[in-house]
Coordinates of C-alpha atoms in Angstrom, one line a residue:
Chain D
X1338 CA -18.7 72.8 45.2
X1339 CA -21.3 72.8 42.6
X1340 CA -25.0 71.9 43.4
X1341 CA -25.5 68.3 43.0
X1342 CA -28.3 68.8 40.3
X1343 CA -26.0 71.4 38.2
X1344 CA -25.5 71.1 35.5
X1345 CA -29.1 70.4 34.9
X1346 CA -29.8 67.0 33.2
X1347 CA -31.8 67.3 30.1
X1348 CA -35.0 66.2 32.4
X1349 CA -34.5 68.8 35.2
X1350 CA -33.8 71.0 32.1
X1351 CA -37.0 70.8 30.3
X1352 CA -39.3 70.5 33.4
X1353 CA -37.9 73.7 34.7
X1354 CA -38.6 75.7 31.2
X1355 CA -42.0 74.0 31.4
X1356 CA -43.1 75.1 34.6
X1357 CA -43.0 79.0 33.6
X1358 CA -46.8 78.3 33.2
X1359 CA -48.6 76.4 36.5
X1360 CA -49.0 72.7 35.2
X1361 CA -49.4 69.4 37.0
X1362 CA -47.4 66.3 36.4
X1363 CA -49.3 64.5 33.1
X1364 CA -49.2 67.8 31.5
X1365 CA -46.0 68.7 32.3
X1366 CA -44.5 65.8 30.4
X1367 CA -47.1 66.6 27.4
X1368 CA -45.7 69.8 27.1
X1369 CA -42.2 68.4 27.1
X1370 CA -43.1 66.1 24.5
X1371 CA -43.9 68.9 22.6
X1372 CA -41.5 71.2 23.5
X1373 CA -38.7 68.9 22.1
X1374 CA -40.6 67.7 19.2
X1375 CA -41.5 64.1 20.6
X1376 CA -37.8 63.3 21.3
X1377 CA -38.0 63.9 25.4
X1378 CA -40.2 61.0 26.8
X1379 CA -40.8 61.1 30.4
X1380 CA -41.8 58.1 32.6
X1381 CA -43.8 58.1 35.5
X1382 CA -41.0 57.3 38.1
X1383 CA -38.7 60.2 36.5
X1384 CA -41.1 62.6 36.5
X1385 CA -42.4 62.2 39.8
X1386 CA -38.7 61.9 41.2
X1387 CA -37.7 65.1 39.1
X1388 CA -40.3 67.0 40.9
X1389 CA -39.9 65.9 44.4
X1390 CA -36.6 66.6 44.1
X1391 CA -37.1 70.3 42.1
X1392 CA -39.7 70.7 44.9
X1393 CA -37.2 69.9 47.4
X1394 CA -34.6 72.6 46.1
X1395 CA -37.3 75.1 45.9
X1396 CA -37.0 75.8 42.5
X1397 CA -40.1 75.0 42.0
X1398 CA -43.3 74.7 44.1
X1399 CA -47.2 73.5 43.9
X1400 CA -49.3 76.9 43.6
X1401 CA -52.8 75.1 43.0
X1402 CA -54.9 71.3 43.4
X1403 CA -56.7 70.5 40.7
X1404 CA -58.8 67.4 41.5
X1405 CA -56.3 65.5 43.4
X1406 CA -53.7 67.0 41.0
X1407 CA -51.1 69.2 42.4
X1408 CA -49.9 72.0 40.3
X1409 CA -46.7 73.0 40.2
X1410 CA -44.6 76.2 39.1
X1411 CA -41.1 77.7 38.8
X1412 CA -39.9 79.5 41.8
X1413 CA -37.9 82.6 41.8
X1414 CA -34.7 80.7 42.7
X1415 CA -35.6 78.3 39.6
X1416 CA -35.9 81.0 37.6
X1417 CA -32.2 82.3 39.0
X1418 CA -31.1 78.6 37.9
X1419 CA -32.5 79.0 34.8
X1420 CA -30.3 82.3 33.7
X1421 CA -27.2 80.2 35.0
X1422 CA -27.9 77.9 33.0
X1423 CA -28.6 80.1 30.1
X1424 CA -25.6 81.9 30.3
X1425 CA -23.5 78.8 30.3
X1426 CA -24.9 77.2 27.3
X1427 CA -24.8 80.7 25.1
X1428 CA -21.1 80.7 25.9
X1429 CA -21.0 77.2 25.0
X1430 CA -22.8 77.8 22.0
X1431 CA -20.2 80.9 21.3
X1432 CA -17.7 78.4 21.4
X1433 CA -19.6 76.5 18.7
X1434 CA -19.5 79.2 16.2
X1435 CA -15.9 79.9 16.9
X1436 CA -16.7 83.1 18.3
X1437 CA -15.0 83.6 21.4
X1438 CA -11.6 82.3 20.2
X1439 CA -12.2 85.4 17.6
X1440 CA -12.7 87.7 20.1
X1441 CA -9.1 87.2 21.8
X1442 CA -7.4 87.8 18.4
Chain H
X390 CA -54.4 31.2 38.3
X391 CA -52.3 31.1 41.2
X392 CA -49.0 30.9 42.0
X393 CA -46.9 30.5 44.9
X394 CA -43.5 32.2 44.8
X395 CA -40.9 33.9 47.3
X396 CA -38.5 36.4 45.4
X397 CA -35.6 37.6 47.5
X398 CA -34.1 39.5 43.7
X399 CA -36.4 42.8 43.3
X400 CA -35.4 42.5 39.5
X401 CA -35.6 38.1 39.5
X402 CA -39.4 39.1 40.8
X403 CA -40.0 41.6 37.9
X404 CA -38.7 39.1 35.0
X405 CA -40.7 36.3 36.4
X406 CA -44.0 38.6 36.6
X407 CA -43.0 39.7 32.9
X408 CA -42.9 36.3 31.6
X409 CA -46.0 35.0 32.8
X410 CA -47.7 38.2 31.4
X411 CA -45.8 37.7 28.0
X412 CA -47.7 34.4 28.4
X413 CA -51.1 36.2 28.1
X414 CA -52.0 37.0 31.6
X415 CA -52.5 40.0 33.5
X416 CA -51.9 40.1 37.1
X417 CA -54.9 41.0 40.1
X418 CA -53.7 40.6 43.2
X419 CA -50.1 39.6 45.0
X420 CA -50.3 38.8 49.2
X421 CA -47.6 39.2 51.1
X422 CA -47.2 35.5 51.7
X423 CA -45.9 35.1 48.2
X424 CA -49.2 34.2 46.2
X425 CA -49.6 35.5 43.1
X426 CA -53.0 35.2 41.6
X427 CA -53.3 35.9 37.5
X428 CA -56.6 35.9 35.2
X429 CA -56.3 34.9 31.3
X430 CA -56.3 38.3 28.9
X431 CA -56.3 39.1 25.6
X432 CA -54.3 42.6 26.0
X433 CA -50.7 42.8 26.9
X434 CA -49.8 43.9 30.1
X435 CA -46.1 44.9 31.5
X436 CA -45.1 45.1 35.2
X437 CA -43.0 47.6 36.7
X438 CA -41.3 47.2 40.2
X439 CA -40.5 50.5 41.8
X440 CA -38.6 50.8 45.5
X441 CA -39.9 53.3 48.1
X442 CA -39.1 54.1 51.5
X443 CA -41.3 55.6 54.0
X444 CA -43.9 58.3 52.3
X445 CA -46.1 60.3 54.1
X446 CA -49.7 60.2 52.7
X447 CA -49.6 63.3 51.1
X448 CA -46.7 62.1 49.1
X449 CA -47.7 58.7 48.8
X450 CA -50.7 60.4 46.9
X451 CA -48.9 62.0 45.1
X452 CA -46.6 59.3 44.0
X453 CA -49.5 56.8 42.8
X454 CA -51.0 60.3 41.3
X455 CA -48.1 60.8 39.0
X456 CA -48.1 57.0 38.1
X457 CA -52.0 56.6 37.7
X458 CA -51.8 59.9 35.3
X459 CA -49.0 57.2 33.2
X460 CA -51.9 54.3 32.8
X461 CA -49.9 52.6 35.5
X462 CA -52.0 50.5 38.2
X463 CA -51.1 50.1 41.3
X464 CA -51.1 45.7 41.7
X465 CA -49.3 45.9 45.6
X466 CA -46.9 47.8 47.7
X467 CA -46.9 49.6 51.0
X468 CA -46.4 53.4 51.5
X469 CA -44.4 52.6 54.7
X470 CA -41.7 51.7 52.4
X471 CA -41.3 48.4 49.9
X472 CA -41.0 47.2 46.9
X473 CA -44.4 49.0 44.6
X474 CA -45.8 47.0 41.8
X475 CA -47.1 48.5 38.8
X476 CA -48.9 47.2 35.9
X477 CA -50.0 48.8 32.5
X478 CA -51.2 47.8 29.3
X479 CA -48.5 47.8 26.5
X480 CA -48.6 50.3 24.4
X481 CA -45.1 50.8 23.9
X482 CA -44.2 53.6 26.7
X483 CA -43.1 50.8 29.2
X484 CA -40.5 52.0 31.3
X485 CA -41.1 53.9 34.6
X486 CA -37.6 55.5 34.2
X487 CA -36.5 57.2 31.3
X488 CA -33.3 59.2 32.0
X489 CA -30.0 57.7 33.6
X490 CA -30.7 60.1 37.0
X491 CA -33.6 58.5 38.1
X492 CA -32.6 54.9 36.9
X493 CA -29.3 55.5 39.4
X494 CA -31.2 57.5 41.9
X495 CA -33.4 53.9 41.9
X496 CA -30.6 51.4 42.4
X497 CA -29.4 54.2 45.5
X498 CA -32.9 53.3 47.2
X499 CA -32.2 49.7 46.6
X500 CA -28.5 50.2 48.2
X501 CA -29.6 51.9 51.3
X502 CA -32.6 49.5 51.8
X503 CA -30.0 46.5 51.8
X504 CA -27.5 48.2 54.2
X505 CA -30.5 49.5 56.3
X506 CA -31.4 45.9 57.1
X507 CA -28.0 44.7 57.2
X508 CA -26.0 47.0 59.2
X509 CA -28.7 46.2 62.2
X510 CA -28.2 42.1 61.4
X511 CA -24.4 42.7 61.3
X512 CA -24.8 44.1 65.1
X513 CA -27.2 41.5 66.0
X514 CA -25.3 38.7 64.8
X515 CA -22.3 40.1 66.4
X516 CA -23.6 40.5 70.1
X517 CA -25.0 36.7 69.6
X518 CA -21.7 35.5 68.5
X519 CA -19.1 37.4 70.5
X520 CA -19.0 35.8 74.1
X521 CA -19.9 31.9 72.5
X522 CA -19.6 30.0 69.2
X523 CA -22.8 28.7 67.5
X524 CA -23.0 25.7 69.9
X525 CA -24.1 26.6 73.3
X526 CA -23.7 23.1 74.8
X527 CA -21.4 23.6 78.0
X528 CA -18.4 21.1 77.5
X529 CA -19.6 20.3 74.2
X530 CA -15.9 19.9 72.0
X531 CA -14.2 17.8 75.3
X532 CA -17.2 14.9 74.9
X533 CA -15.5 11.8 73.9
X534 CA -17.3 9.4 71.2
X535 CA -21.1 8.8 70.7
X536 CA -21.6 10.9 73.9
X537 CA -20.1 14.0 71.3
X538 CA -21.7 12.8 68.4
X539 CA -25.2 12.5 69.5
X540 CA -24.6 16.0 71.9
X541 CA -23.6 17.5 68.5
X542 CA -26.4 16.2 66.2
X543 CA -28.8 17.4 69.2
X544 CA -27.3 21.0 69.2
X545 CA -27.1 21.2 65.1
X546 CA -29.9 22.2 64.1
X547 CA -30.0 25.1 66.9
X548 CA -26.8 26.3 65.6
X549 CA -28.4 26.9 62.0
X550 CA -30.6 28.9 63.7
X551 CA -28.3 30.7 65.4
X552 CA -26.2 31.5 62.8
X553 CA -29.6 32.7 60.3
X554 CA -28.8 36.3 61.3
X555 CA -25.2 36.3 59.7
X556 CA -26.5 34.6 56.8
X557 CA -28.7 37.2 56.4
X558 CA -25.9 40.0 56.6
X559 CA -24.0 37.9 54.1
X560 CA -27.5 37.7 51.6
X561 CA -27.8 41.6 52.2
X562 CA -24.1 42.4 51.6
X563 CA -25.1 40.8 48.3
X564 CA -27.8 42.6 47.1
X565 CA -25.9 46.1 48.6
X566 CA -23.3 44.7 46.0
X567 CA -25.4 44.3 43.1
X568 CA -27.3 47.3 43.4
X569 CA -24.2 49.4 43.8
X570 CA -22.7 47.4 40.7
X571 CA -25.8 49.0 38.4
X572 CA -25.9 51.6 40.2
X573 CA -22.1 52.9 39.1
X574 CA -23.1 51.8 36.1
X575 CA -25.6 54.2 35.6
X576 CA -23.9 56.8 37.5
X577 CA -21.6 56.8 34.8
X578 CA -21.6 59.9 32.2

C-alpha cells in the first residue's frame, strides 16, 4: 500500500522543498510564503503538525536550537521522497503537453 | 469582567469566546471551574481552541514555540492533554489550520478523546448495571401502595445517580459522532 502521507499534500509538499536549507518553524512558513508567491499560507497548528509528523517519518529532522527554536532539515530519505515525487509530477506534467500519448504513436 | 460558564461543545466554547471578544474584549485568564475573566480593549482579538493529548515537555515546548512564533498566546490548557486556548490579535491570519490535513487530523484527536473517555464509561456503567437495575431496594417492584411509592421516591434520586455513568457514554457517543461527521467531511478530497 502506499504511504499514508503520499502523495504529498501541497503543505508536506512545500515544507519538504523548504527544508533543503536548515530553518526553524516561523521561517519555514516565510519561505513558503515566498516560495509560492504569497498564495501558500500556513497556520500555526498545520505547521507544527506537518513537522511532527515529517519528523516522525524521518524525512526530516532538527539539526540545530536556536534560542528555544529548533531547526529543522531534510533527511536523506526526504530527499528520496522528494525525487518520487518529482518524477511523478514531470510525467504528469508530460501528460499535460500531450507528450507521452505522442510517444506511443 | 467575569463570567461563569461550563461548555461540554469544544467548538459551542470557541463561538461563545469569539462573540464576547467581537464585543470588544480580550480574554486573561480561564480556571478550570468554568470562570472566565475578560478586560475591556480597543484591539481585536480572536480565540482559537486547539485539542492535544499527552506531550512531553520537550514537545509541549515546541508546540506553544510554533504557536508563540504565530502571535498566538497561550490563554489556558494543559500539556497532559486538553483542550489549548489561543488568543491573537486580528490581523487577518486567524486560523490555526490552514490545509484540509490538519483540520481532519484535528477532528481525529477530538474522536479518539471522546471514545477514550467513553469506551471506559461504557465498561463501567456495564459492570454497575449487569447483576441489578438502577434501583437497589431489595423487594422494591412487589411493595404494594404508599409503602412502593414512598420506597420508590426514596430510592429515585440514587438511581439518577446511578445511571450518570451511561448518560455519560450516551453524551460521548455524541460528540464521537459529531467529530467524526466533520471529520469525513474534511477527509474528503
Amino acid at each position: 500500500m502506499k504511504h499514508k502521507l503520499l502523495p504529498l499534500s501541497e503543505t508536506m509538499h512545500y515544507i519538504l522543498l523548504a527544508l533543503r536549507e536548515p530553518l526553524h518553524g516561523y521561517a519555514i512558513m516565510q519561505k513558503i510564503e515566498k516560495m509560492s508567491n504569497g498564495t501558500v499560507l500556513l497556520a500555526a497548528g498545520t505547521l507544527y503538525g506537518a513537522i511532527d509528523n515529517l519528523n516522525k517519518q524521518g524525512w526530516i529532522e532538527p539539526v540545530d536550537q536556536s534560542g528555544r527554536r529548533k531547526v529543522y532539515m531534510i533527511t536523506a530519505e526526504g530527499n528520496a521522497i522528494l525525487k518520487m515525487e518529482q518524477s511523478r509530477l514531470l510525467h504528469i506534467l508530460s501528460l499535460y503537453e500531450g507528450r507521452e500519448s505522442n510517444e506511443k504513436i | 469582567m467575569k463570567k461563569f460558564k461550563i461548555f461540554f461543545d469544544i467548538e459551542k466554547e470557541e463561538q461563545w469566546l469569539n462573540a464576547q471578544l467581537q464585543k470588544g474584549y480580550r480574554c486573561t485568564d480561564i480556571s478550570g471551574l468554568g470562570m472566565y475573566t475578560f478586560e475591556k480593549t480597543d484591539k481585536r482579538y480572536v480565540i482559537r481552541l486547539d485539542y492535544q493529548d499527552y506531550l512531553s515537555k520537550k514537545k509541549f515546548r515546541d508546540y506553544k514555540g510554533v504557536y508563540e512564533d504565530f502571535g498566538w498566546i497561550y490563554i489556558k490548557g494543559s500539556r497532559l492533554g486538553g483542550i489549548q486556548h489561543w488568543q491573537k490579535e486580528d490581523d487577518g491570519r486567524n486560523e490555526i489550520f490552514s490545509d484540509r490535513q490538519s483540520q481532519s487530523s484535528y477532528y481525529k484527536r477530538l474522536m479518539s478523546y471522546s471514545f477514550g473517555l467513553g469506551i471506559p464509561l461504557l465498561a463501567f456503567s456495564y459492570m454497575l448495571y449487569k447483576d441489578s437495575g438502577l434501583y437497589l431496594t431489595e423487594g422494591l417492584w412487589s411493595m404494594k401502595g404508599s409503602l412502593f411509592w414512598k420506597a420508590f421516591l426514596f430510592e429515585t434520586p440514587f438511581a439518577l445517580l446511578r445511571s450518570l455513568p451511561a448518560f455519560m457514554v450516551v453524551f460521548f457517543a455524541g460528540s464521537f459522532y459529531k467529530a467524526y461527521r466533520k471529520y469525513s467531511m474534511f477527509k474528503e478530497k
